[in-house]
Amino acid sequence: MPSGTSKKDYLASLKSIETENKIDRVFYRKVGYKIAVALVPTGVSPNTVTIISILIGVLCGPMIYFSSENYIWGLFGIAFLVIANILDCVDGQLSRLTGKKSNIGRILDGIAGDLWFFSIYVGISMRLVAEHNTSIFYIFAALSLVSHLSQAALTDYYKTLHLLFISPEKGAEFDDIESINKKYNDMEPGLNKLFFWFYKYYTTAQMAATPKLQKMVETVRRKFKGFRLPEEESLRFRKGSMIVMKLIDLLTFNGRSIVLFIAILLQQLWIYLAYEIVVLNIVLFTSRLQHETLCEFYTEYIENKYKNERD
């Protein structure tokens, strides 16, 4: 831990230890925390850190493209992506340490990784098209991008729901469409409202993909005011959710970046596209099925046990 800080301070900078995977806990979050602590007295905002992470992360794509001529560019690409992800940890930890939070910051943080990987898919497709003299790799890259966005959306949604079951405060970012529409309608025209429109569409897509989850959340909100469940009921859901968390770790940055780095080092970039389109979509389908089943069982359990409460 950085000088003058404690393990308790470090844990307070995380959303929850339950939703952090091992690589994040032992590397990215720890390094990010040290940087965040150093930035607290400087006045640097979390949004500034996010923008820097985006600018660094999108450099990975061009590095991948040029690595066909010089192997060192691929190493630079890996380094840029690692640095970008560290900074992506810093912005959230800095936000929690300083209390500086905003809707625009949350949205920027959400799209940062998508922008990095958009650049990466462009770099990979251009490189493979040049090497194999066929434009089919543009199609594979587009499929990878669409797959990536779908996987990231559900992963984020499941993790945020898990936080909501820990406490309403930790899960404050789990918005329903009514509150999102109200915030959107109350906003003045401008860049913030444009970004929030994308967030509104993003959340609508998440909700459409999870019908049993929506029914479960509605049931819990109806039975327990303010989503404040008895601890035993919170733990019951989180125990099942943690099983899904282990599976969707493959859909997080670490789950895909390790394979990407191997593909770059082997100079076999098609491996990453195949992994994204085939393997990770199987993981997505399986984890969604498991989570929807969990939500269905939990809804029935709550309805039966608390049938006479708040109806």
PDB file of C-alpha atoms in Angstrom:
ATOM      1  CA  MET A   1       0.000   0.000   0.000  1.00  0.00           C
ATOM      2  CA  PRO A   2       1.203   3.576  -0.654  1.00  0.00           C
ATOM      3  CA  SER A   3       2.761   5.423   2.281  1.00  0.00           C
ATOM      4  CA  GLY A   4       0.166   6.892   4.632  1.00  0.00           C
ATOM      5  CA  THR A   5      -2.637   4.662   3.390  1.00  0.00           C
ATOM      6  CA  SER A   6      -4.107   1.431   4.683  1.00  0.00           C
ATOM      7  CA  LYS A   7      -5.645  -1.704   3.269  1.00  0.00           C
ATOM      8  CA  LYS A   8      -9.012  -0.267   4.312  1.00  0.00           C
ATOM      9  CA  ASP A   9      -8.351   2.845   2.198  1.00  0.00           C
ATOM     10  CA  TYR A  10      -7.397   0.659  -0.756  1.00  0.00           C
ATOM     11  CA  LEU A  11     -10.540  -1.463  -0.456  1.00  0.00           C
ATOM     12  CA  ALA A  12     -12.622   1.725  -0.211  1.00  0.00           C
ATOM     13  CA  SER A  13     -11.232   2.765  -3.605  1.00  0.00           C
ATOM     14  CA  LEU A  14     -12.727  -0.375  -5.195  1.00  0.00           C
ATOM     15  CA  LYS A  15     -16.358  -0.876  -6.122  1.00  0.00           C
ATOM     16  CA  SER A  16     -16.291  -4.275  -4.427  1.00  0.00           C
ATOM     17  CA  ILE A  17     -13.752  -7.031  -3.956  1.00  0.00           C
ATOM     18  CA  GLU A  18     -16.490  -9.476  -5.042  1.00  0.00           C
ATOM     19  CA  THR A  19     -16.567  -8.095  -8.591  1.00  0.00           C
ATOM     20  CA  GLU A  20     -12.796  -7.739  -9.089  1.00  0.00           C
ATOM     21  CA  ASN A  21     -10.928 -10.548 -10.830  1.00  0.00           C
ATOM     22  CA  LYS A  22      -7.545 -11.742  -9.626  1.00  0.00           C
ATOM     23  CA  ILE A  23      -5.336  -9.971 -12.180  1.00  0.00           C
ATOM     24  CA  ASP A  24      -7.047  -6.673 -11.404  1.00  0.00           C
ATOM     25  CA  ARG A  25      -6.620  -7.213  -7.657  1.00  0.00           C
ATOM     26  CA  VAL A  26      -2.929  -8.108  -7.778  1.00  0.00           C
ATOM     27  CA  PHE A  27      -1.810  -5.711 -10.528  1.00  0.00           C
ATOM     28  CA  TYR A  28      -4.042  -3.170 -12.262  1.00  0.00           C
ATOM     29  CA  ARG A  29      -5.994  -1.976  -9.213  1.00  0.00           C
ATOM     30  CA  LYS A  30      -2.933  -1.844  -6.955  1.00  0.00           C
ATOM     31  CA  VAL A  31      -0.869   0.160  -9.433  1.00  0.00           C
ATOM     32  CA  GLY A  32      -3.896   2.326 -10.199  1.00  0.00           C
ATOM     33  CA  TYR A  33      -4.455   3.001  -6.500  1.00  0.00           C
ATOM     34  CA  LYS A  34      -0.903   4.282  -6.041  1.00  0.00           C
ATOM     35  CA  ILE A  35      -1.352   6.675  -8.957  1.00  0.00           C
ATOM     36  CA  ALA A  36      -4.805   7.753  -7.729  1.00  0.00           C
ATOM     37  CA  VAL A  37      -3.459   8.545  -4.245  1.00  0.00           C
ATOM     38  CA  ALA A  38      -0.651  10.595  -5.805  1.00  0.00           C
ATOM     39  CA  LEU A  39      -3.164  12.520  -7.933  1.00  0.00           C
ATOM     40  CA  VAL A  40      -5.575  13.402  -5.096  1.00  0.00           C
ATOM     41  CA  PRO A  41      -3.706  16.570  -3.987  1.00  0.00           C
ATOM     42  CA  THR A  42      -3.061  17.719  -7.576  1.00  0.00           C
ATOM     43  CA  GLY A  43      -6.680  18.495  -8.427  1.00  0.00           C
ATOM     44  CA  VAL A  44      -6.536  16.382 -11.599  1.00  0.00           C
ATOM     45  CA  SER A  45     -10.083  15.230 -12.342  1.00  0.00           C
ATOM     46  CA  PRO A  46     -11.112  11.616 -13.009  1.00  0.00           C
ATOM     47  CA  ASN A  47     -12.475  12.711 -16.402  1.00  0.00           C
ATOM     48  CA  THR A  48      -9.035  14.014 -17.397  1.00  0.00           C
ATOM     49  CA  VAL A  49      -7.517  10.643 -16.531  1.00  0.00           C
ATOM     50  CA  THR A  50     -10.204   8.873 -18.575  1.00  0.00           C
ATOM     51  CA  ILE A  51      -9.514  11.012 -21.642  1.00  0.00           C
ATOM     52  CA  ILE A  52      -5.771  10.328 -21.341  1.00  0.00           C
ATOM     53  CA  SER A  53      -6.485   6.590 -21.082  1.00  0.00           C
ATOM     54  CA  ILE A  54      -8.556   6.774 -24.280  1.00  0.00           C
ATOM     55  CA  LEU A  55      -5.816   8.633 -26.163  1.00  0.00           C
ATOM     56  CA  ILE A  56      -3.176   6.113 -25.088  1.00  0.00           C
ATOM     57  CA  GLY A  57      -5.360   3.038 -25.607  1.00  0.00           C
ATOM     58  CA  VAL A  58      -6.330   3.863 -29.194  1.00  0.00           C
ATOM     59  CA  LEU A  59      -2.622   3.887 -30.111  1.00  0.00           C
ATOM     60  CA  CYS A  60      -2.633   0.104 -29.798  1.00  0.00           C
ATOM     61  CA  GLY A  61      -4.438  -0.302 -33.141  1.00  0.00           C
ATOM     62  CA  PRO A  62      -1.827   1.505 -35.256  1.00  0.00           C
ATOM     63  CA  MET A  63       0.956  -0.309 -33.379  1.00  0.00           C
ATOM     64  CA  ILE A  64      -0.599  -3.661 -34.312  1.00  0.00           C
ATOM     65  CA  TYR A  65      -0.828  -2.630 -37.964  1.00  0.00           C
ATOM     66  CA  PHE A  66       2.802  -1.496 -38.180  1.00  0.00           C
ATOM     67  CA  SER A  67       4.125  -4.511 -36.255  1.00  0.00           C
ATOM     68  CA  SER A  68       4.147  -6.485 -39.507  1.00  0.00           C
ATOM     69  CA  GLU A  69       7.167  -4.408 -40.533  1.00  0.00           C
ATOM     70  CA  ASN A  70       8.874  -4.244 -37.151  1.00  0.00           C
ATOM     71  CA  TYR A  71       8.145  -6.574 -34.227  1.00  0.00           C
ATOM     72  CA  ILE A  72       8.860  -3.814 -31.697  1.00  0.00           C
ATOM     73  CA  TRP A  73       5.668  -1.958 -32.660  1.00  0.00           C
ATOM     74  CA  GLY A  74       3.621  -4.867 -31.346  1.00  0.00           C
ATOM     75  CA  LEU A  75       5.389  -4.591 -27.985  1.00  0.00           C
ATOM     76  CA  PHE A  76       4.591  -0.882 -27.929  1.00  0.00           C
ATOM     77  CA  GLY A  77       0.956  -1.742 -28.648  1.00  0.00           C
ATOM     78  CA  ILE A  78       0.838  -4.135 -25.694  1.00  0.00           C
ATOM     79  CA  ALA A  79       2.460  -1.522 -23.445  1.00  0.00           C
ATOM     80  CA  PHE A  80       0.022   1.195 -24.516  1.00  0.00           C
ATOM     81  CA  LEU A  81      -2.973  -1.036 -23.800  1.00  0.00           C
ATOM     82  CA  VAL A  82      -1.651  -2.031 -20.362  1.00  0.00           C
ATOM     83  CA  ILE A  83      -1.023   1.629 -19.469  1.00  0.00           C
ATOM     84  CA  ALA A  84      -4.476   2.607 -20.721  1.00  0.00           C
ATOM     85  CA  ASN A  85      -6.116  -0.039 -18.549  1.00  0.00           C
ATOM     86  CA  ILE A  86      -4.142   1.084 -15.501  1.00  0.00           C
ATOM     87  CA  LEU A  87      -5.411   4.618 -16.087  1.00  0.00           C
ATOM     88  CA  ASP A  88      -8.922   3.236 -16.546  1.00  0.00           C
ATOM     89  CA  CYS A  89      -8.582   1.871 -13.009  1.00  0.00           C
ATOM     90  CA  VAL A  90      -7.156   5.175 -11.778  1.00  0.00           C
ATOM     91  CA  ASP A  91     -10.147   7.265 -12.881  1.00  0.00           C
ATOM     92  CA  GLY A  92     -12.647   5.179 -10.922  1.00  0.00           C
ATOM     93  CA  GLN A  93     -10.445   4.937  -7.844  1.00  0.00           C
ATOM     94  CA  LEU A  94      -9.705   8.668  -7.971  1.00  0.00           C
ATOM     95  CA  SER A  95     -13.425   9.369  -8.275  1.00  0.00           C
ATOM     96  CA  ARG A  96     -14.185   7.319  -5.169  1.00  0.00           C
ATOM     97  CA  LEU A  97     -11.277   8.816  -3.200  1.00  0.00           C
ATOM     98  CA  THR A  98     -12.222  12.425  -4.016  1.00  0.00           C
ATOM     99  CA  GLY A  99     -15.994  12.081  -4.345  1.00  0.00           C
ATOM    100  CA  LYS A 100     -15.837  13.686  -7.804  1.00  0.00           C
ATOM    101  CA  LYS A 101     -18.499  11.911  -9.837  1.00  0.00           C
ATOM    102  CA  SER A 102     -20.549  12.920 -12.876  1.00  0.00           C
ATOM    103  CA  ASN A 103     -22.818  11.376 -15.490  1.00  0.00           C
ATOM    104  CA  ILE A 104     -20.417  12.358 -18.267  1.00  0.00           C
ATOM    105  CA  GLY A 105     -17.550  10.737 -16.363  1.00  0.00           C
ATOM    106  CA  ARG A 106     -19.442   7.511 -15.964  1.00  0.00           C
ATOM    107  CA  ILE A 107     -20.285   7.427 -19.672  1.00  0.00           C
ATOM    108  CA  LEU A 108     -16.714   8.277 -20.725  1.00  0.00           C
ATOM    109  CA  ASP A 109     -15.396   5.537 -18.477  1.00  0.00           C
ATOM    110  CA  GLY A 110     -17.861   3.100 -20.017  1.00  0.00           C
ATOM    111  CA  ILE A 111     -16.860   3.795 -23.620  1.00  0.00           C
ATOM    112  CA  ALA A 112     -13.091   4.045 -23.043  1.00  0.00           C
ATOM    113  CA  GLY A 113     -12.467   0.327 -23.516  1.00  0.00           C
ATOM    114  CA  ASP A 114     -14.791   0.199 -26.509  1.00  0.00           C
ATOM    115  CA  LEU A 115     -12.753   2.932 -28.221  1.00  0.00           C
ATOM    116  CA  TRP A 116      -9.473   1.125 -27.520  1.00  0.00           C
ATOM    117  CA  PHE A 117     -10.782  -2.070 -29.057  1.00  0.00           C
ATOM    118  CA  PHE A 118     -12.401  -0.304 -32.005  1.00  0.00           C
ATOM    119  CA  SER A 119      -8.899   0.917 -32.858  1.00  0.00           C
ATOM    120  CA  ILE A 120      -7.544  -2.591 -32.315  1.00  0.00           C
ATOM    121  CA  TYR A 121     -10.100  -4.209 -34.636  1.00  0.00           C
ATOM    122  CA  VAL A 122      -9.312  -1.626 -37.319  1.00  0.00           C
ATOM    123  CA  GLY A 123      -5.578  -2.286 -36.935  1.00  0.00           C
ATOM    124  CA  ILE A 124      -5.996  -6.063 -37.010  1.00  0.00           C
ATOM    125  CA  SER A 125      -8.299  -6.055 -40.044  1.00  0.00           C
ATOM    126  CA  MET A 126      -6.070  -3.708 -42.060  1.00  0.00           C
ATOM    127  CA  ARG A 127      -3.029  -5.807 -41.224  1.00  0.00           C
ATOM    128  CA  LEU A 128      -4.698  -9.123 -42.156  1.00  0.00           C
ATOM    129  CA  VAL A 129      -6.182  -7.691 -45.371  1.00  0.00           C
ATOM    130  CA  ALA A 130      -2.721  -6.469 -46.398  1.00  0.00           C
ATOM    131  CA  GLU A 131      -1.095  -9.809 -45.544  1.00  0.00           C
ATOM    132  CA  HIS A 132      -3.678 -12.109 -47.161  1.00  0.00           C
ATOM    133  CA  ASN A 133      -4.999  -9.845 -49.921  1.00  0.00           C
ATOM    134  CA  THR A 134      -8.667 -10.434 -49.069  1.00  0.00           C
ATOM    135  CA  SER A 135     -11.209  -8.040 -47.617  1.00  0.00           C
ATOM    136  CA  ILE A 136     -13.046 -10.789 -45.731  1.00  0.00           C
ATOM    137  CA  PHE A 137     -11.102  -9.835 -42.615  1.00  0.00           C
ATOM    138  CA  TYR A 138     -13.026  -6.554 -42.484  1.00  0.00           C
ATOM    139  CA  ILE A 139     -16.166  -8.650 -42.020  1.00  0.00           C
ATOM    140  CA  PHE A 140     -14.522 -10.747 -39.294  1.00  0.00           C
ATOM    141  CA  ALA A 141     -13.344  -7.588 -37.537  1.00  0.00           C
ATOM    142  CA  ALA A 142     -16.853  -6.104 -37.695  1.00  0.00           C
ATOM    143  CA  LEU A 143     -18.289  -9.315 -36.223  1.00  0.00           C
ATOM    144  CA  SER A 144     -15.662  -9.159 -33.490  1.00  0.00           C
ATOM    145  CA  LEU A 145     -16.562  -5.561 -32.674  1.00  0.00           C
ATOM    146  CA  VAL A 146     -20.295  -6.292 -32.469  1.00  0.00           C
ATOM    147  CA  SER A 147     -19.562  -9.355 -30.326  1.00  0.00           C
ATOM    148  CA  HIS A 148     -17.287  -7.319 -28.084  1.00  0.00           C
ATOM    149  CA  LEU A 149     -19.906  -4.613 -27.511  1.00  0.00           C
ATOM    150  CA  SER A 150     -22.577  -7.184 -26.643  1.00  0.00           C
ATOM    151  CA  GLN A 151     -20.259  -9.005 -24.263  1.00  0.00           C
ATOM    152  CA  ALA A 152     -19.097  -5.811 -22.552  1.00  0.00           C
ATOM    153  CA  ALA A 153     -22.669  -4.564 -22.126  1.00  0.00           C
ATOM    154  CA  LEU A 154     -23.890  -7.678 -20.317  1.00  0.00           C
ATOM    155  CA  THR A 155     -20.719  -8.008 -18.243  1.00  0.00           C
ATOM    156  CA  ASP A 156     -21.076  -4.438 -17.002  1.00  0.00           C
ATOM    157  CA  TYR A 157     -24.784  -4.942 -16.309  1.00  0.00           C
ATOM    158  CA  TYR A 158     -24.283  -8.128 -14.292  1.00  0.00           C
ATOM    159  CA  LYS A 159     -21.487  -6.605 -12.224  1.00  0.00           C
ATOM    160  CA  THR A 160     -23.526  -3.472 -11.491  1.00  0.00           C
ATOM    161  CA  LEU A 161     -26.498  -5.607 -10.435  1.00  0.00           C
ATOM    162  CA  HIS A 162     -24.221  -7.578  -8.112  1.00  0.00           C
ATOM    163  CA  LEU A 163     -23.122  -4.296  -6.522  1.00  0.00           C
ATOM    164  CA  LEU A 164     -26.777  -3.347  -6.024  1.00  0.00           C
ATOM    165  CA  PHE A 165     -27.284  -6.519  -3.995  1.00  0.00           C
ATOM    166  CA  ILE A 166     -24.303  -5.576  -1.820  1.00  0.00           C
ATOM    167  CA  SER A 167     -25.888  -2.200  -1.066  1.00  0.00           C
ATOM    168  CA  PRO A 168     -28.052   0.412  -2.829  1.00  0.00           C
ATOM    169  CA  GLU A 169     -25.142   2.844  -2.469  1.00  0.00           C
ATOM    170  CA  LYS A 170     -22.615   0.622  -4.247  1.00  0.00           C
ATOM    171  CA  GLY A 171     -25.197  -0.222  -6.899  1.00  0.00           C
ATOM    172  CA  ALA A 172     -26.346   3.361  -7.425  1.00  0.00           C
ATOM    173  CA  GLU A 173     -25.323   3.142 -11.095  1.00  0.00           C
ATOM    174  CA  PHE A 174     -27.917   0.435 -11.752  1.00  0.00           C
ATOM    175  CA  ASP A 175     -30.506   2.671 -13.400  1.00  0.00           C
ATOM    176  CA  ASP A 176     -34.006   1.810 -14.509  1.00  0.00           C
ATOM    177  CA  ILE A 177     -35.322   3.252 -17.760  1.00  0.00           C
ATOM    178  CA  GLU A 178     -37.773   5.568 -15.979  1.00  0.00           C
ATOM    179  CA  SER A 179     -35.028   7.344 -14.023  1.00  0.00           C
ATOM    180  CA  ILE A 180     -32.839   7.519 -17.127  1.00  0.00           C
ATOM    181  CA  ASN A 181     -35.640   9.095 -19.165  1.00  0.00           C
ATOM    182  CA  LYS A 182     -36.268  11.632 -16.411  1.00  0.00           C
ATOM    183  CA  LYS A 183     -32.580  12.587 -16.228  1.00  0.00           C
ATOM    184  CA  TYR A 184     -32.421  12.827 -20.015  1.00  0.00           C
ATOM    185  CA  ASN A 185     -35.529  15.014 -20.269  1.00  0.00           C
ATOM    186  CA  ASP A 186     -34.273  17.314 -17.504  1.00  0.00           C
ATOM    187  CA  MET A 187     -30.889  17.888 -19.178  1.00  0.00           C
ATOM    188  CA  GLU A 188     -30.133  21.013 -21.173  1.00  0.00           C
ATOM    189  CA  PRO A 189     -29.253  20.490 -24.870  1.00  0.00           C
ATOM    190  CA  GLY A 190     -25.541  20.021 -25.396  1.00  0.00           C
ATOM    191  CA  LEU A 191     -22.693  17.528 -25.372  1.00  0.00           C
ATOM    192  CA  ASN A 192     -23.683  16.022 -22.023  1.00  0.00           C
ATOM    193  CA  LYS A 193     -27.181  15.282 -23.296  1.00  0.00           C
ATOM    194  CA  LEU A 194     -25.758  13.717 -26.472  1.00  0.00           C
ATOM    195  CA  PHE A 195     -23.540  11.393 -24.442  1.00  0.00           C
ATOM    196  CA  PHE A 196     -26.460  10.575 -22.170  1.00  0.00           C
ATOM    197  CA  TRP A 197     -28.579   9.655 -25.207  1.00  0.00           C
ATOM    198  CA  PHE A 198     -26.032   6.974 -26.074  1.00  0.00           C
ATOM    199  CA  TYR A 199     -26.112   5.788 -22.471  1.00  0.00           C
ATOM    200  CA  LYS A 200     -29.927   5.641 -22.625  1.00  0.00           C
ATOM    201  CA  TYR A 201     -29.790   3.459 -25.749  1.00  0.00           C
ATOM    202  CA  TYR A 202     -27.059   1.307 -24.159  1.00  0.00           C
ATOM    203  CA  THR A 203     -29.161   0.658 -21.048  1.00  0.00           C
ATOM    204  CA  THR A 204     -32.268  -0.089 -23.123  1.00  0.00           C
ATOM    205  CA  ALA A 205     -30.296  -2.772 -24.995  1.00  0.00           C
ATOM    206  CA  GLN A 206     -29.072  -4.260 -21.701  1.00  0.00           C
ATOM    207  CA  MET A 207     -32.633  -4.441 -20.386  1.00  0.00           C
ATOM    208  CA  ALA A 208     -33.972  -6.011 -23.583  1.00  0.00           C
ATOM    209  CA  ALA A 209     -31.404  -8.817 -23.332  1.00  0.00           C
ATOM    210  CA  THR A 210     -32.306  -9.679 -19.722  1.00  0.00           C
ATOM    211  CA  PRO A 211     -36.093 -10.138 -19.296  1.00  0.00           C
ATOM    212  CA  LYS A 212     -35.894 -12.436 -16.249  1.00  0.00           C
ATOM    213  CA  LEU A 213     -33.434 -10.081 -14.585  1.00  0.00           C
ATOM    214  CA  GLN A 214     -35.888  -7.208 -15.096  1.00  0.00           C
ATOM    215  CA  LYS A 215     -38.704  -9.196 -13.497  1.00  0.00           C
ATOM    216  CA  MET A 216     -36.486 -10.094 -10.540  1.00  0.00           C
ATOM    217  CA  VAL A 217     -35.445  -6.477  -9.938  1.00  0.00           C
ATOM    218  CA  GLU A 218     -39.073  -5.329 -10.129  1.00  0.00           C
ATOM    219  CA  THR A 219     -40.056  -8.023  -7.605  1.00  0.00           C
ATOM    220  CA  VAL A 220     -37.291  -7.112  -5.157  1.00  0.00           C
ATOM    221  CA  ARG A 221     -38.085  -3.401  -5.410  1.00  0.00           C
ATOM    222  CA  ARG A 222     -41.733  -4.171  -4.749  1.00  0.00           C
ATOM    223  CA  LYS A 223     -40.973  -6.330  -1.727  1.00  0.00           C
ATOM    224  CA  PHE A 224     -38.132  -4.311  -0.187  1.00  0.00           C
ATOM    225  CA  LYS A 225     -38.233  -0.529  -0.008  1.00  0.00           C
ATOM    226  CA  GLY A 226     -35.071   1.102  -1.321  1.00  0.00           C
ATOM    227  CA  PHE A 227     -33.759  -2.319  -2.420  1.00  0.00           C
ATOM    228  CA  ARG A 228     -32.664  -2.977   1.175  1.00  0.00           C
ATOM    229  CA  LEU A 229     -32.899  -6.730   1.523  1.00  0.00           C
ATOM    230  CA  PRO A 230     -32.165  -8.745   4.659  1.00  0.00           C
ATOM    231  CA  GLU A 231     -28.492  -9.736   4.621  1.00  0.00           C
ATOM    232  CA  GLU A 232     -29.329 -13.418   4.231  1.00  0.00           C
ATOM    233  CA  GLU A 233     -31.339 -12.702   1.070  1.00  0.00           C
ATOM    234  CA  SER A 234     -28.613 -10.478  -0.344  1.00  0.00           C
ATOM    235  CA  LEU A 235     -26.029 -13.196   0.265  1.00  0.00           C
ATOM    236  CA  ARG A 236     -28.298 -15.819  -1.293  1.00  0.00           C
ATOM    237  CA  PHE A 237     -28.370 -13.978  -4.621  1.00  0.00           C
ATOM    238  CA  ARG A 238     -24.702 -12.972  -4.504  1.00  0.00           C
ATOM    239  CA  LYS A 239     -23.651 -16.581  -3.953  1.00  0.00           C
ATOM    240  CA  GLY A 240     -25.296 -17.553  -7.232  1.00  0.00           C
ATOM    241  CA  SER A 241     -24.084 -14.407  -8.953  1.00  0.00           C
ATOM    242  CA  MET A 242     -20.469 -15.103  -7.964  1.00  0.00           C
ATOM    243  CA  ILE A 243     -20.589 -18.335  -9.969  1.00  0.00           C
ATOM    244  CA  VAL A 244     -21.537 -16.325 -13.054  1.00  0.00           C
ATOM    245  CA  MET A 245     -18.887 -13.692 -12.187  1.00  0.00           C
ATOM    246  CA  LYS A 246     -16.151 -16.315 -12.525  1.00  0.00           C
ATOM    247  CA  LEU A 247     -17.390 -17.173 -16.014  1.00  0.00           C
ATOM    248  CA  ILE A 248     -17.790 -13.600 -17.240  1.00  0.00           C
ATOM    249  CA  ASP A 249     -14.245 -12.806 -16.114  1.00  0.00           C
ATOM    250  CA  LEU A 250     -13.377 -14.185 -19.560  1.00  0.00           C
ATOM    251  CA  LEU A 251     -15.425 -11.340 -21.077  1.00  0.00           C
ATOM    252  CA  THR A 252     -13.542  -8.623 -19.201  1.00  0.00           C
ATOM    253  CA  PHE A 253     -10.410  -6.778 -20.327  1.00  0.00           C
ATOM    254  CA  ASN A 254      -8.123  -9.416 -18.832  1.00  0.00           C
ATOM    255  CA  GLY A 255     -10.004 -12.301 -20.402  1.00  0.00           C
ATOM    256  CA  ARG A 256      -9.566 -10.949 -23.913  1.00  0.00           C
ATOM    257  CA  SER A 257      -6.317  -8.955 -23.636  1.00  0.00           C
ATOM    258  CA  ILE A 258      -4.208 -11.981 -22.659  1.00  0.00           C
ATOM    259  CA  VAL A 259      -5.248 -13.777 -25.858  1.00  0.00           C
ATOM    260  CA  LEU A 260      -4.712 -10.561 -27.835  1.00  0.00           C
ATOM    261  CA  PHE A 261      -1.178 -10.220 -26.457  1.00  0.00           C
ATOM    262  CA  ILE A 262      -0.397 -13.842 -27.341  1.00  0.00           C
ATOM    263  CA  ALA A 263      -1.709 -13.280 -30.891  1.00  0.00           C
ATOM    264  CA  ILE A 264       0.461 -10.163 -31.243  1.00  0.00           C
ATOM    265  CA  LEU A 265       3.580 -11.929 -29.957  1.00  0.00           C
ATOM    266  CA  LEU A 266       2.979 -14.918 -32.250  1.00  0.00           C
ATOM    267  CA  GLN A 267       2.207 -12.589 -35.187  1.00  0.00           C
ATOM    268  CA  GLN A 268      -0.989 -14.598 -35.723  1.00  0.00           C
ATOM    269  CA  LEU A 269      -3.710 -11.981 -35.311  1.00  0.00           C
ATOM    270  CA  TRP A 270      -6.469 -14.192 -36.725  1.00  0.00           C
ATOM    271  CA  ILE A 271      -6.306 -16.115 -33.436  1.00  0.00           C
ATOM    272  CA  TYR A 272      -7.767 -13.166 -31.569  1.00  0.00           C
ATOM    273  CA  LEU A 273     -10.647 -12.665 -34.013  1.00  0.00           C
ATOM    274  CA  ALA A 274     -11.512 -16.368 -33.818  1.00  0.00           C
ATOM    275  CA  TYR A 275     -11.357 -16.260 -30.019  1.00  0.00           C
ATOM    276  CA  GLU A 276     -13.624 -13.214 -29.879  1.00  0.00           C
ATOM    277  CA  ILE A 277     -16.216 -14.496 -32.356  1.00  0.00           C
ATOM    278  CA  VAL A 278     -16.347 -18.164 -31.328  1.00  0.00           C
ATOM    279  CA  VAL A 279     -15.088 -18.709 -27.781  1.00  0.00           C
ATOM    280  CA  LEU A 280     -16.264 -15.509 -26.117  1.00  0.00           C
ATOM    281  CA  ASN A 281     -19.699 -15.665 -27.732  1.00  0.00           C
ATOM    282  CA  ILE A 282     -20.111 -19.181 -26.331  1.00  0.00           C
ATOM    283  CA  VAL A 283     -19.141 -17.769 -22.934  1.00  0.00           C
ATOM    284  CA  LEU A 284     -21.640 -14.931 -23.413  1.00  0.00           C
ATOM    285  CA  PHE A 285     -24.468 -17.324 -24.298  1.00  0.00           C
ATOM    286  CA  THR A 286     -23.655 -19.628 -21.380  1.00  0.00           C
ATOM    287  CA  SER A 287     -23.313 -16.861 -18.796  1.00  0.00           C
ATOM    288  CA  ARG A 288     -26.527 -15.178 -19.947  1.00  0.00           C
ATOM    289  CA  LEU A 289     -28.403 -18.481 -19.698  1.00  0.00           C
ATOM    290  CA  GLN A 290     -27.007 -19.117 -16.217  1.00  0.00           C
ATOM    291  CA  HIS A 291     -27.788 -15.602 -14.998  1.00  0.00           C
ATOM    292  CA  GLU A 292     -31.330 -15.559 -16.377  1.00  0.00           C
ATOM    293  CA  THR A 293     -31.951 -18.945 -14.723  1.00  0.00           C
ATOM    294  CA  LEU A 294     -30.593 -17.589 -11.438  1.00  0.00           C
ATOM    295  CA  CYS A 295     -32.894 -14.562 -11.678  1.00  0.00           C
ATOM    296  CA  GLU A 296     -35.915 -16.746 -12.431  1.00  0.00           C
ATOM    297  CA  PHE A 297     -35.275 -19.004  -9.427  1.00  0.00           C
ATOM    298  CA  TYR A 298     -34.587 -16.033  -7.147  1.00  0.00           C
ATOM    299  CA  THR A 299     -37.791 -14.283  -8.234  1.00  0.00           C
ATOM    300  CA  GLU A 300     -39.850 -17.376  -7.399  1.00  0.00           C
ATOM    301  CA  TYR A 301     -38.064 -17.719  -4.062  1.00  0.00           C
ATOM    302  CA  ILE A 302     -38.724 -14.095  -3.034  1.00  0.00           C
ATOM    303  CA  GLU A 303     -42.323 -14.189  -4.254  1.00  0.00           C
ATOM    304  CA  ASN A 304     -43.058 -17.337  -2.241  1.00  0.00           C
ATOM    305  CA  LYS A 305     -41.224 -16.364   0.939  1.00  0.00           C
ATOM    306  CA  TYR A 306     -42.491 -12.770   1.075  1.00  0.00           C
ATOM    307  CA  LYS A 307     -45.862 -13.200  -0.624  1.00  0.00           C
ATOM    308  CA  ASN A 308     -47.684 -10.999   1.915  1.00  0.00           C
ATOM    309  CA  GLU A 309     -45.204  -8.119   2.019  1.00  0.00           C
ATOM    310  CA  ARG A 310     -45.685  -4.793   0.174  1.00  0.00           C
ATOM    311  CA  ASP A 311     -48.099  -6.192  -2.455  1.00  0.00           C
TER     312      ASP A 311
END
